[in-house]
Amino acid sequence: MIEIKDVTKSYGRHKVLQNVSFEIMEGELFGLLGPNGAGKSTLIDILTGIQSMDSGEIFINGKSIKTDKVEIRKQLGLVPQDIALLEELNAFDNLEYFGGLYGLAGQELKSQIEKLLEVAGLTDKKKEKVKNYSGGMKRRLNIAVAMLHNPSILILDEPTVGVDAQSRQHIFDYIQSLAEQGTTILYTSHYMEEIETLCKRVFILDLGEEVAYGTKEEVKKLVGHTQTVSLTLDRVPAGFDEVLKNSENGIQFVTVNGQDITLTIDQTIFSMMKLIEQVEQAQLVIKSVKVKETTLEEAFLQLTGKTLRD
């Protein structure tokens, strides 16, 4: 459905994208990942025709974005990172306004509005001004706006920012139902657990270049024989994370959150006995310890050296 081939983009001497290539299959829910400044937003702008690329090709359903931009836009629905709604209008009027921009009118538009309001869980609030909506309600309405013209491709750029847990689950359910109905979805998020839950394949971008591309399992294999060890201690003294990093015990990454320590370890080198000895030498008490396979977020950290929110 989407073919991105050797896309390159620069601003002056600053190269934002460098020979980026990947494919998204029809009906796929595909994850695009990268820390801030990786080039994700620029790539989406090029994909939607807002910006032009310096070189490369993008084909959507067999049509080139260079020669068939208008036709391609009819197939796209975009949910931008920033809320794009008319705050002084209610939900129904917002959908009616944006539907008119898509060329919809009459009973066709009214039926589509009523269907999308129900799907978004906003039927009871359709006459209330958007400025009075919660962040989650606005996000759900924004997705409804993007789906007014029944696009075959939906691009979701950070769709759950500022959304409460209940609305996030509502959005997840809706997105998954769209994918099941055949909509091709490109999903970007700062929340790795969302990508882990929703997407089977991902493309990781950093500093404008490909870091990893494939299924989640293939990406995890790129970091080798790693596992995660999670410790809960009675306390974590300052500098203890550096002690663990420098212990020559196969510990690759250390993150500390209160009394919890997460270690990414090379299981071919790591010794649990040595870790326990270090904890005891620091006069600390282990409250719990768990060992699990590497998650997508941990693989991302190793591949980029950054957290997703950096």
mmCIF file of C-alpha atoms in Angstrom:
data_model
loop_
_atom_site.group_PDB
_atom_site.id
_atom_site.type_symbol
_atom_site.label_atom_id
_atom_site.label_comp_id
_atom_site.label_asym_id
_atom_site.label_seq_id
_atom_site.Cartn_x
_atom_site.Cartn_y
_atom_site.Cartn_z
ATOM 1 C CA MET A 1 0.000 0.000 0.000
ATOM 2 C CA ILE A 2 2.846 2.428 0.878
ATOM 3 C CA GLU A 3 6.338 2.219 -0.630
ATOM 4 C CA ILE A 4 8.994 4.636 0.617
ATOM 5 C CA LYS A 5 12.227 4.394 -1.365
ATOM 6 C CA ASP A 6 15.492 6.200 -0.564
ATOM 7 C CA VAL A 7 13.798 9.352 0.696
ATOM 8 C CA THR A 8 16.283 12.127 1.501
ATOM 9 C CA LYS A 9 15.533 15.604 2.867
ATOM 10 C CA SER A 10 17.830 18.418 4.037
ATOM 11 C CA TYR A 11 17.361 21.903 5.438
ATOM 12 C CA GLY A 12 20.455 23.712 4.272
ATOM 13 C CA ARG A 13 23.410 21.647 5.487
ATOM 14 C CA HIS A 14 21.290 19.767 8.028
ATOM 15 C CA LYS A 15 20.254 16.373 6.668
ATOM 16 C CA VAL A 16 16.909 15.411 8.243
ATOM 17 C CA LEU A 17 16.300 12.178 6.312
ATOM 18 C CA GLN A 18 18.947 10.016 4.663
ATOM 19 C CA ASN A 19 17.924 7.282 2.185
ATOM 20 C CA VAL A 20 14.895 6.138 4.225
ATOM 21 C CA SER A 21 13.169 3.074 2.758
ATOM 22 C CA PHE A 22 10.381 0.813 4.001
ATOM 23 C CA GLU A 23 7.042 -0.649 2.943
ATOM 24 C CA ILE A 24 3.645 -0.851 4.638
ATOM 25 C CA MET A 25 1.261 -3.595 3.567
ATOM 26 C CA GLU A 26 -2.444 -3.079 2.892
ATOM 27 C CA GLY A 27 -4.478 -3.332 6.105
ATOM 28 C CA GLU A 28 -1.340 -3.254 8.271
ATOM 29 C CA LEU A 29 -1.022 -1.387 11.568
ATOM 30 C CA PHE A 30 2.590 -0.219 11.258
ATOM 31 C CA GLY A 31 4.687 1.566 13.908
ATOM 32 C CA LEU A 32 7.069 4.453 13.160
ATOM 33 C CA LEU A 33 9.447 5.077 16.060
ATOM 34 C CA GLY A 34 12.214 7.491 16.884
ATOM 35 C CA PRO A 35 13.351 9.931 19.564
ATOM 36 C CA ASN A 36 12.591 13.638 19.190
ATOM 37 C CA GLY A 37 14.449 15.062 16.204
ATOM 38 C CA ALA A 38 14.686 11.702 14.454
ATOM 39 C CA GLY A 39 12.843 12.943 11.348
ATOM 40 C CA LYS A 40 9.413 11.331 11.910
ATOM 41 C CA SER A 41 7.388 14.539 11.488
ATOM 42 C CA THR A 42 9.308 15.506 8.346
ATOM 43 C CA LEU A 43 8.658 12.071 6.865
ATOM 44 C CA ILE A 44 4.927 12.376 7.612
ATOM 45 C CA ASP A 45 4.871 15.864 6.040
ATOM 46 C CA ILE A 46 6.450 14.431 2.890
ATOM 47 C CA LEU A 47 4.100 11.450 2.895
ATOM 48 C CA THR A 48 1.055 13.741 3.076
ATOM 49 C CA GLY A 49 2.367 16.161 0.448
ATOM 50 C CA ILE A 50 2.938 19.064 2.843
ATOM 51 C CA GLN A 51 6.671 19.070 2.057
ATOM 52 C CA SER A 52 8.678 17.853 -0.896
ATOM 53 C CA MET A 53 11.634 15.474 -0.690
ATOM 54 C CA ASP A 54 15.059 16.244 -2.130
ATOM 55 C CA SER A 55 15.334 12.789 -3.668
ATOM 56 C CA GLY A 56 13.683 9.394 -3.521
ATOM 57 C CA GLU A 57 10.233 8.049 -4.332
ATOM 58 C CA ILE A 58 6.978 7.451 -2.474
ATOM 59 C CA PHE A 59 4.222 5.330 -3.984
ATOM 60 C CA ILE A 60 0.806 5.015 -2.384
ATOM 61 C CA ASN A 61 -1.400 2.308 -3.826
ATOM 62 C CA GLY A 62 0.816 2.360 -6.909
ATOM 63 C CA LYS A 63 0.603 6.130 -7.454
ATOM 64 C CA SER A 64 3.620 8.441 -7.165
ATOM 65 C CA ILE A 65 3.382 11.294 -4.688
ATOM 66 C CA LYS A 66 5.347 13.413 -7.161
ATOM 67 C CA THR A 67 2.767 13.169 -9.952
ATOM 68 C CA ASP A 68 -0.499 12.147 -8.243
ATOM 69 C CA LYS A 69 -0.469 14.251 -5.060
ATOM 70 C CA VAL A 70 -4.122 15.358 -5.298
ATOM 71 C CA GLU A 71 -5.396 11.829 -5.957
ATOM 72 C CA ILE A 72 -3.271 10.427 -3.125
ATOM 73 C CA ARG A 73 -4.570 12.975 -0.608
ATOM 74 C CA LYS A 74 -8.097 11.660 -1.194
ATOM 75 C CA GLN A 75 -6.935 8.304 0.158
ATOM 76 C CA LEU A 76 -5.278 9.726 3.286
ATOM 77 C CA GLY A 77 -6.661 10.562 6.703
ATOM 78 C CA LEU A 78 -4.316 12.462 9.040
ATOM 79 C CA VAL A 79 -4.608 12.835 12.809
ATOM 80 C CA PRO A 80 -1.954 15.454 13.598
ATOM 81 C CA GLN A 81 0.070 15.689 16.780
ATOM 82 C CA ASP A 82 -1.588 19.010 17.648
ATOM 83 C CA ILE A 83 -5.366 19.064 18.003
ATOM 84 C CA ALA A 84 -6.940 20.430 14.794
ATOM 85 C CA LEU A 85 -10.522 21.352 15.675
ATOM 86 C CA LEU A 86 -12.715 24.466 15.811
ATOM 87 C CA GLU A 87 -12.994 25.025 19.561
ATOM 88 C CA GLU A 88 -16.046 27.323 19.458
ATOM 89 C CA LEU A 89 -18.115 24.790 17.505
ATOM 90 C CA ASN A 90 -19.673 21.601 18.830
ATOM 91 C CA ALA A 91 -18.701 18.107 17.667
ATOM 92 C CA PHE A 92 -21.494 17.801 15.104
ATOM 93 C CA ASP A 93 -20.692 21.179 13.544
ATOM 94 C CA ASN A 94 -16.971 20.354 13.441
ATOM 95 C CA LEU A 95 -17.674 17.162 11.549
ATOM 96 C CA GLU A 96 -20.096 18.961 9.235
ATOM 97 C CA TYR A 97 -17.528 21.673 8.492
ATOM 98 C CA PHE A 98 -14.646 19.295 7.788
ATOM 99 C CA GLY A 99 -16.962 16.987 5.849
ATOM 100 C CA GLY A 100 -17.760 19.903 3.555
ATOM 101 C CA LEU A 101 -14.046 20.374 2.919
ATOM 102 C CA TYR A 102 -13.910 16.732 1.844
ATOM 103 C CA GLY A 103 -16.778 17.397 -0.595
ATOM 104 C CA LEU A 104 -19.409 15.539 1.426
ATOM 105 C CA ALA A 105 -22.948 16.909 1.777
ATOM 106 C CA GLY A 106 -26.583 16.058 2.454
ATOM 107 C CA GLN A 107 -27.738 12.753 3.848
ATOM 108 C CA GLU A 108 -24.420 11.070 3.035
ATOM 109 C CA LEU A 109 -22.574 13.491 5.314
ATOM 110 C CA LYS A 110 -25.206 13.353 8.072
ATOM 111 C CA SER A 111 -25.152 9.546 8.156
ATOM 112 C CA GLN A 112 -21.345 9.508 8.288
ATOM 113 C CA ILE A 113 -21.327 12.065 11.127
ATOM 114 C CA GLU A 114 -23.806 10.089 13.221
ATOM 115 C CA LYS A 115 -21.829 6.867 12.674
ATOM 116 C CA LEU A 116 -18.511 8.448 13.646
ATOM 117 C CA LEU A 117 -19.962 10.198 16.696
ATOM 118 C CA GLU A 118 -21.182 6.824 17.931
ATOM 119 C CA VAL A 119 -17.848 5.135 17.245
ATOM 120 C CA ALA A 120 -15.990 7.975 19.010
ATOM 121 C CA GLY A 121 -18.346 7.734 21.995
ATOM 122 C CA LEU A 122 -19.440 11.362 21.592
ATOM 123 C CA THR A 123 -23.109 11.049 20.590
ATOM 124 C CA ASP A 124 -24.300 12.384 23.956
ATOM 125 C CA LYS A 125 -21.870 15.309 23.735
ATOM 126 C CA LYS A 126 -22.357 16.198 20.066
ATOM 127 C CA LYS A 127 -23.978 19.588 20.816
ATOM 128 C CA GLU A 128 -21.428 20.669 23.412
ATOM 129 C CA LYS A 129 -18.675 23.091 22.381
ATOM 130 C CA VAL A 130 -15.320 21.417 21.777
ATOM 131 C CA LYS A 131 -13.545 23.908 24.055
ATOM 132 C CA ASN A 132 -15.315 22.193 26.979
ATOM 133 C CA TYR A 133 -14.114 18.715 25.988
ATOM 134 C CA SER A 134 -11.411 16.779 27.813
ATOM 135 C CA GLY A 135 -8.158 15.998 25.998
ATOM 136 C CA GLY A 136 -9.341 12.455 25.334
ATOM 137 C CA MET A 137 -12.647 13.598 23.840
ATOM 138 C CA LYS A 138 -10.824 16.014 21.525
ATOM 139 C CA ARG A 139 -8.484 13.280 20.342
ATOM 140 C CA ARG A 140 -11.388 10.954 19.609
ATOM 141 C CA LEU A 141 -13.153 13.703 17.670
ATOM 142 C CA ASN A 142 -9.956 14.432 15.734
ATOM 143 C CA ILE A 143 -9.791 10.777 14.653
ATOM 144 C CA ALA A 144 -13.448 10.947 13.612
ATOM 145 C CA VAL A 145 -12.660 14.022 11.467
ATOM 146 C CA ALA A 146 -9.832 12.138 9.747
ATOM 147 C CA MET A 147 -12.183 9.223 8.940
ATOM 148 C CA LEU A 148 -15.040 11.295 7.454
ATOM 149 C CA HIS A 149 -14.125 10.491 3.847
ATOM 150 C CA ASN A 150 -13.434 6.796 4.537
ATOM 151 C CA PRO A 151 -9.705 6.957 3.722
ATOM 152 C CA SER A 152 -7.883 3.752 2.870
ATOM 153 C CA ILE A 153 -4.823 5.004 4.801
ATOM 154 C CA LEU A 154 -4.864 6.601 8.262
ATOM 155 C CA ILE A 155 -1.794 8.378 9.654
ATOM 156 C CA LEU A 156 -1.827 8.824 13.425
ATOM 157 C CA ASP A 157 0.864 11.153 14.771
ATOM 158 C CA GLU A 158 1.004 10.821 18.578
ATOM 159 C CA PRO A 159 -2.792 10.292 18.872
ATOM 160 C CA THR A 160 -2.886 9.666 22.642
ATOM 161 C CA VAL A 161 -0.883 12.649 23.948
ATOM 162 C CA GLY A 162 -2.753 14.145 26.910
ATOM 163 C CA VAL A 163 -5.366 11.386 26.880
ATOM 164 C CA ASP A 164 -6.767 9.662 29.978
ATOM 165 C CA ALA A 165 -6.540 5.870 30.309
ATOM 166 C CA GLN A 166 -10.201 5.263 29.425
ATOM 167 C CA SER A 167 -10.013 7.361 26.244
ATOM 168 C CA ARG A 168 -6.703 5.722 25.300
ATOM 169 C CA GLN A 169 -8.302 2.289 25.434
ATOM 170 C CA HIS A 170 -11.259 3.592 23.408
ATOM 171 C CA ILE A 171 -8.816 4.876 20.771
ATOM 172 C CA PHE A 172 -6.942 1.545 20.748
ATOM 173 C CA ASP A 173 -10.165 -0.394 20.208
ATOM 174 C CA TYR A 174 -11.215 1.918 17.378
ATOM 175 C CA ILE A 175 -7.821 1.770 15.663
ATOM 176 C CA GLN A 176 -7.721 -2.021 15.864
ATOM 177 C CA SER A 177 -11.256 -2.260 14.451
ATOM 178 C CA LEU A 178 -10.251 -0.018 11.526
ATOM 179 C CA ALA A 179 -7.255 -2.231 10.782
ATOM 180 C CA GLU A 180 -9.460 -5.327 10.911
ATOM 181 C CA GLN A 181 -11.758 -3.669 8.352
ATOM 182 C CA GLY A 182 -8.801 -3.157 5.987
ATOM 183 C CA THR A 183 -7.613 0.381 6.760
ATOM 184 C CA THR A 184 -3.832 0.749 6.458
ATOM 185 C CA ILE A 185 -2.527 2.593 9.532
ATOM 186 C CA LEU A 186 0.795 4.342 10.170
ATOM 187 C CA TYR A 187 1.128 4.943 13.911
ATOM 188 C CA THR A 188 3.713 7.065 15.715
ATOM 189 C CA SER A 189 3.872 7.329 19.484
ATOM 190 C CA HIS A 190 6.056 8.371 22.397
ATOM 191 C CA TYR A 191 4.605 5.463 24.348
ATOM 192 C CA MET A 192 6.487 2.299 23.420
ATOM 193 C CA GLU A 193 3.928 0.085 25.130
ATOM 194 C CA GLU A 194 1.356 1.310 22.582
ATOM 195 C CA ILE A 195 3.506 0.180 19.666
ATOM 196 C CA GLU A 196 4.205 -3.114 21.443
ATOM 197 C CA THR A 197 0.447 -3.680 21.846
ATOM 198 C CA LEU A 198 -0.829 -2.476 18.471
ATOM 199 C CA CYS A 199 1.839 -3.066 15.814
ATOM 200 C CA LYS A 200 3.440 -6.215 14.407
ATOM 201 C CA ARG A 201 6.102 -4.443 12.338
ATOM 202 C CA VAL A 202 8.053 -1.263 13.040
ATOM 203 C CA PHE A 203 10.571 1.117 11.515
ATOM 204 C CA ILE A 204 12.996 2.822 13.914
ATOM 205 C CA LEU A 205 14.438 6.133 12.772
ATOM 206 C CA ASP A 206 17.210 8.101 14.465
ATOM 207 C CA LEU A 207 19.049 11.186 13.205
ATOM 208 C CA GLY A 208 17.280 10.724 9.886
ATOM 209 C CA GLU A 209 18.551 7.208 9.232
ATOM 210 C CA GLU A 210 17.220 3.677 9.574
ATOM 211 C CA VAL A 211 18.163 1.970 12.831
ATOM 212 C CA ALA A 212 15.928 -1.086 12.540
ATOM 213 C CA TYR A 213 13.069 -2.360 10.370
ATOM 214 C CA GLY A 214 10.981 -5.507 10.639
ATOM 215 C CA THR A 215 8.750 -7.388 13.026
ATOM 216 C CA LYS A 216 9.080 -6.646 16.741
ATOM 217 C CA GLU A 217 10.772 -10.011 17.197
ATOM 218 C CA GLU A 218 13.305 -9.269 14.435
ATOM 219 C CA VAL A 219 14.124 -5.896 15.984
ATOM 220 C CA LYS A 220 14.655 -7.461 19.400
ATOM 221 C CA LYS A 221 17.033 -10.033 17.904
ATOM 222 C CA LEU A 222 19.242 -7.207 16.629
ATOM 223 C CA VAL A 223 20.424 -6.507 20.168
ATOM 224 C CA GLY A 224 21.726 -10.055 20.633
ATOM 225 C CA HIS A 225 21.500 -12.298 23.682
ATOM 226 C CA THR A 226 19.955 -9.799 26.056
ATOM 227 C CA GLN A 227 17.562 -10.081 28.956
ATOM 228 C CA THR A 228 16.171 -7.692 31.518
ATOM 229 C CA VAL A 229 16.725 -8.028 35.249
ATOM 230 C CA SER A 230 14.410 -5.957 37.451
ATOM 231 C CA LEU A 231 15.368 -5.360 41.087
ATOM 232 C CA THR A 232 13.490 -3.697 43.898
ATOM 233 C CA LEU A 233 15.799 -2.657 46.750
ATOM 234 C CA ASP A 234 15.161 -1.125 50.149
ATOM 235 C CA ARG A 235 16.893 2.000 48.758
ATOM 236 C CA VAL A 236 19.140 3.021 45.875
ATOM 237 C CA PRO A 237 22.080 5.201 46.971
ATOM 238 C CA ALA A 238 23.443 7.860 44.639
ATOM 239 C CA GLY A 239 25.990 6.468 42.188
ATOM 240 C CA PHE A 240 24.980 2.833 42.621
ATOM 241 C CA ASP A 241 23.874 2.668 38.969
ATOM 242 C CA GLU A 242 27.423 3.607 37.919
ATOM 243 C CA VAL A 243 28.839 0.907 40.193
ATOM 244 C CA LEU A 244 26.705 -1.665 38.393
ATOM 245 C CA LYS A 245 27.599 -0.341 34.925
ATOM 246 C CA ASN A 246 31.318 -0.593 35.679
ATOM 247 C CA SER A 247 31.177 -4.040 37.268
ATOM 248 C CA GLU A 248 32.231 -6.018 34.147
ATOM 249 C CA ASN A 249 29.230 -8.248 34.711
ATOM 250 C CA GLY A 250 27.644 -7.955 31.267
ATOM 251 C CA ILE A 251 25.395 -5.075 32.330
ATOM 252 C CA GLN A 252 24.733 -2.894 29.274
ATOM 253 C CA PHE A 253 22.159 -0.374 30.534
ATOM 254 C CA VAL A 254 20.923 0.675 33.969
ATOM 255 C CA THR A 255 17.779 2.701 34.695
ATOM 256 C CA VAL A 256 16.695 3.725 38.192
ATOM 257 C CA ASN A 257 13.165 4.661 39.235
ATOM 258 C CA GLY A 258 12.877 5.180 42.971
ATOM 259 C CA GLN A 259 13.713 1.857 44.612
ATOM 260 C CA ASP A 260 13.460 -0.035 41.291
ATOM 261 C CA ILE A 261 16.477 -0.797 39.111
ATOM 262 C CA THR A 262 16.185 -2.222 35.586
ATOM 263 C CA LEU A 263 19.281 -3.839 34.071
ATOM 264 C CA THR A 264 19.714 -4.817 30.435
ATOM 265 C CA ILE A 265 22.222 -7.651 30.517
ATOM 266 C CA ASP A 266 24.196 -9.841 28.146
ATOM 267 C CA GLN A 267 23.117 -13.258 29.349
ATOM 268 C CA THR A 268 26.316 -14.893 28.016
ATOM 269 C CA ILE A 269 28.393 -12.883 30.541
ATOM 270 C CA PHE A 270 26.059 -11.895 33.355
ATOM 271 C CA SER A 271 26.281 -13.551 36.762
ATOM 272 C CA MET A 272 23.367 -13.230 39.166
ATOM 273 C CA MET A 273 25.625 -14.263 42.061
ATOM 274 C CA LYS A 274 27.997 -11.388 41.318
ATOM 275 C CA LEU A 275 25.072 -8.940 41.235
ATOM 276 C CA ILE A 276 23.830 -10.196 44.617
ATOM 277 C CA GLU A 277 27.338 -9.805 46.045
ATOM 278 C CA GLN A 278 27.471 -6.192 44.851
ATOM 279 C CA VAL A 279 24.124 -5.455 46.468
ATOM 280 C CA GLU A 280 25.236 -7.022 49.745
ATOM 281 C CA GLN A 281 28.551 -5.140 49.684
ATOM 282 C CA ALA A 282 26.576 -1.893 49.395
ATOM 283 C CA GLN A 283 24.568 -3.019 52.463
ATOM 284 C CA LEU A 284 21.327 -3.030 50.501
ATOM 285 C CA VAL A 285 18.388 -5.420 50.743
ATOM 286 C CA ILE A 286 16.763 -7.059 47.714
ATOM 287 C CA LYS A 287 12.962 -7.022 48.073
ATOM 288 C CA SER A 288 12.257 -8.663 44.712
ATOM 289 C CA VAL A 289 14.050 -9.742 41.535
ATOM 290 C CA LYS A 290 12.643 -10.698 38.137
ATOM 291 C CA VAL A 291 14.283 -11.830 34.899
ATOM 292 C CA LYS A 292 12.456 -11.407 31.586
ATOM 293 C CA GLU A 293 13.106 -11.249 27.848
ATOM 294 C CA THR A 294 14.035 -7.907 26.309
ATOM 295 C CA THR A 295 11.077 -5.643 25.479
ATOM 296 C CA LEU A 296 10.796 -3.478 22.385
ATOM 297 C CA GLU A 297 11.520 -0.392 24.489
ATOM 298 C CA GLU A 298 14.726 -1.917 25.851
ATOM 299 C CA ALA A 299 15.809 -2.923 22.345
ATOM 300 C CA PHE A 300 15.096 0.637 21.184
ATOM 301 C CA LEU A 301 17.266 2.015 23.994
ATOM 302 C CA GLN A 302 20.163 -0.210 23.005
ATOM 303 C CA LEU A 303 19.848 0.513 19.281
ATOM 304 C CA THR A 304 19.601 4.305 19.605
ATOM 305 C CA GLY A 305 21.246 4.951 22.977
ATOM 306 C CA LYS A 306 18.217 7.102 23.814
ATOM 307 C CA THR A 307 14.797 6.758 25.368
ATOM 308 C CA LEU A 308 11.806 7.393 23.117
ATOM 309 C CA ARG A 309 11.113 10.693 24.899
ATOM 310 C CA ASP A 310 14.638 12.097 24.455
#
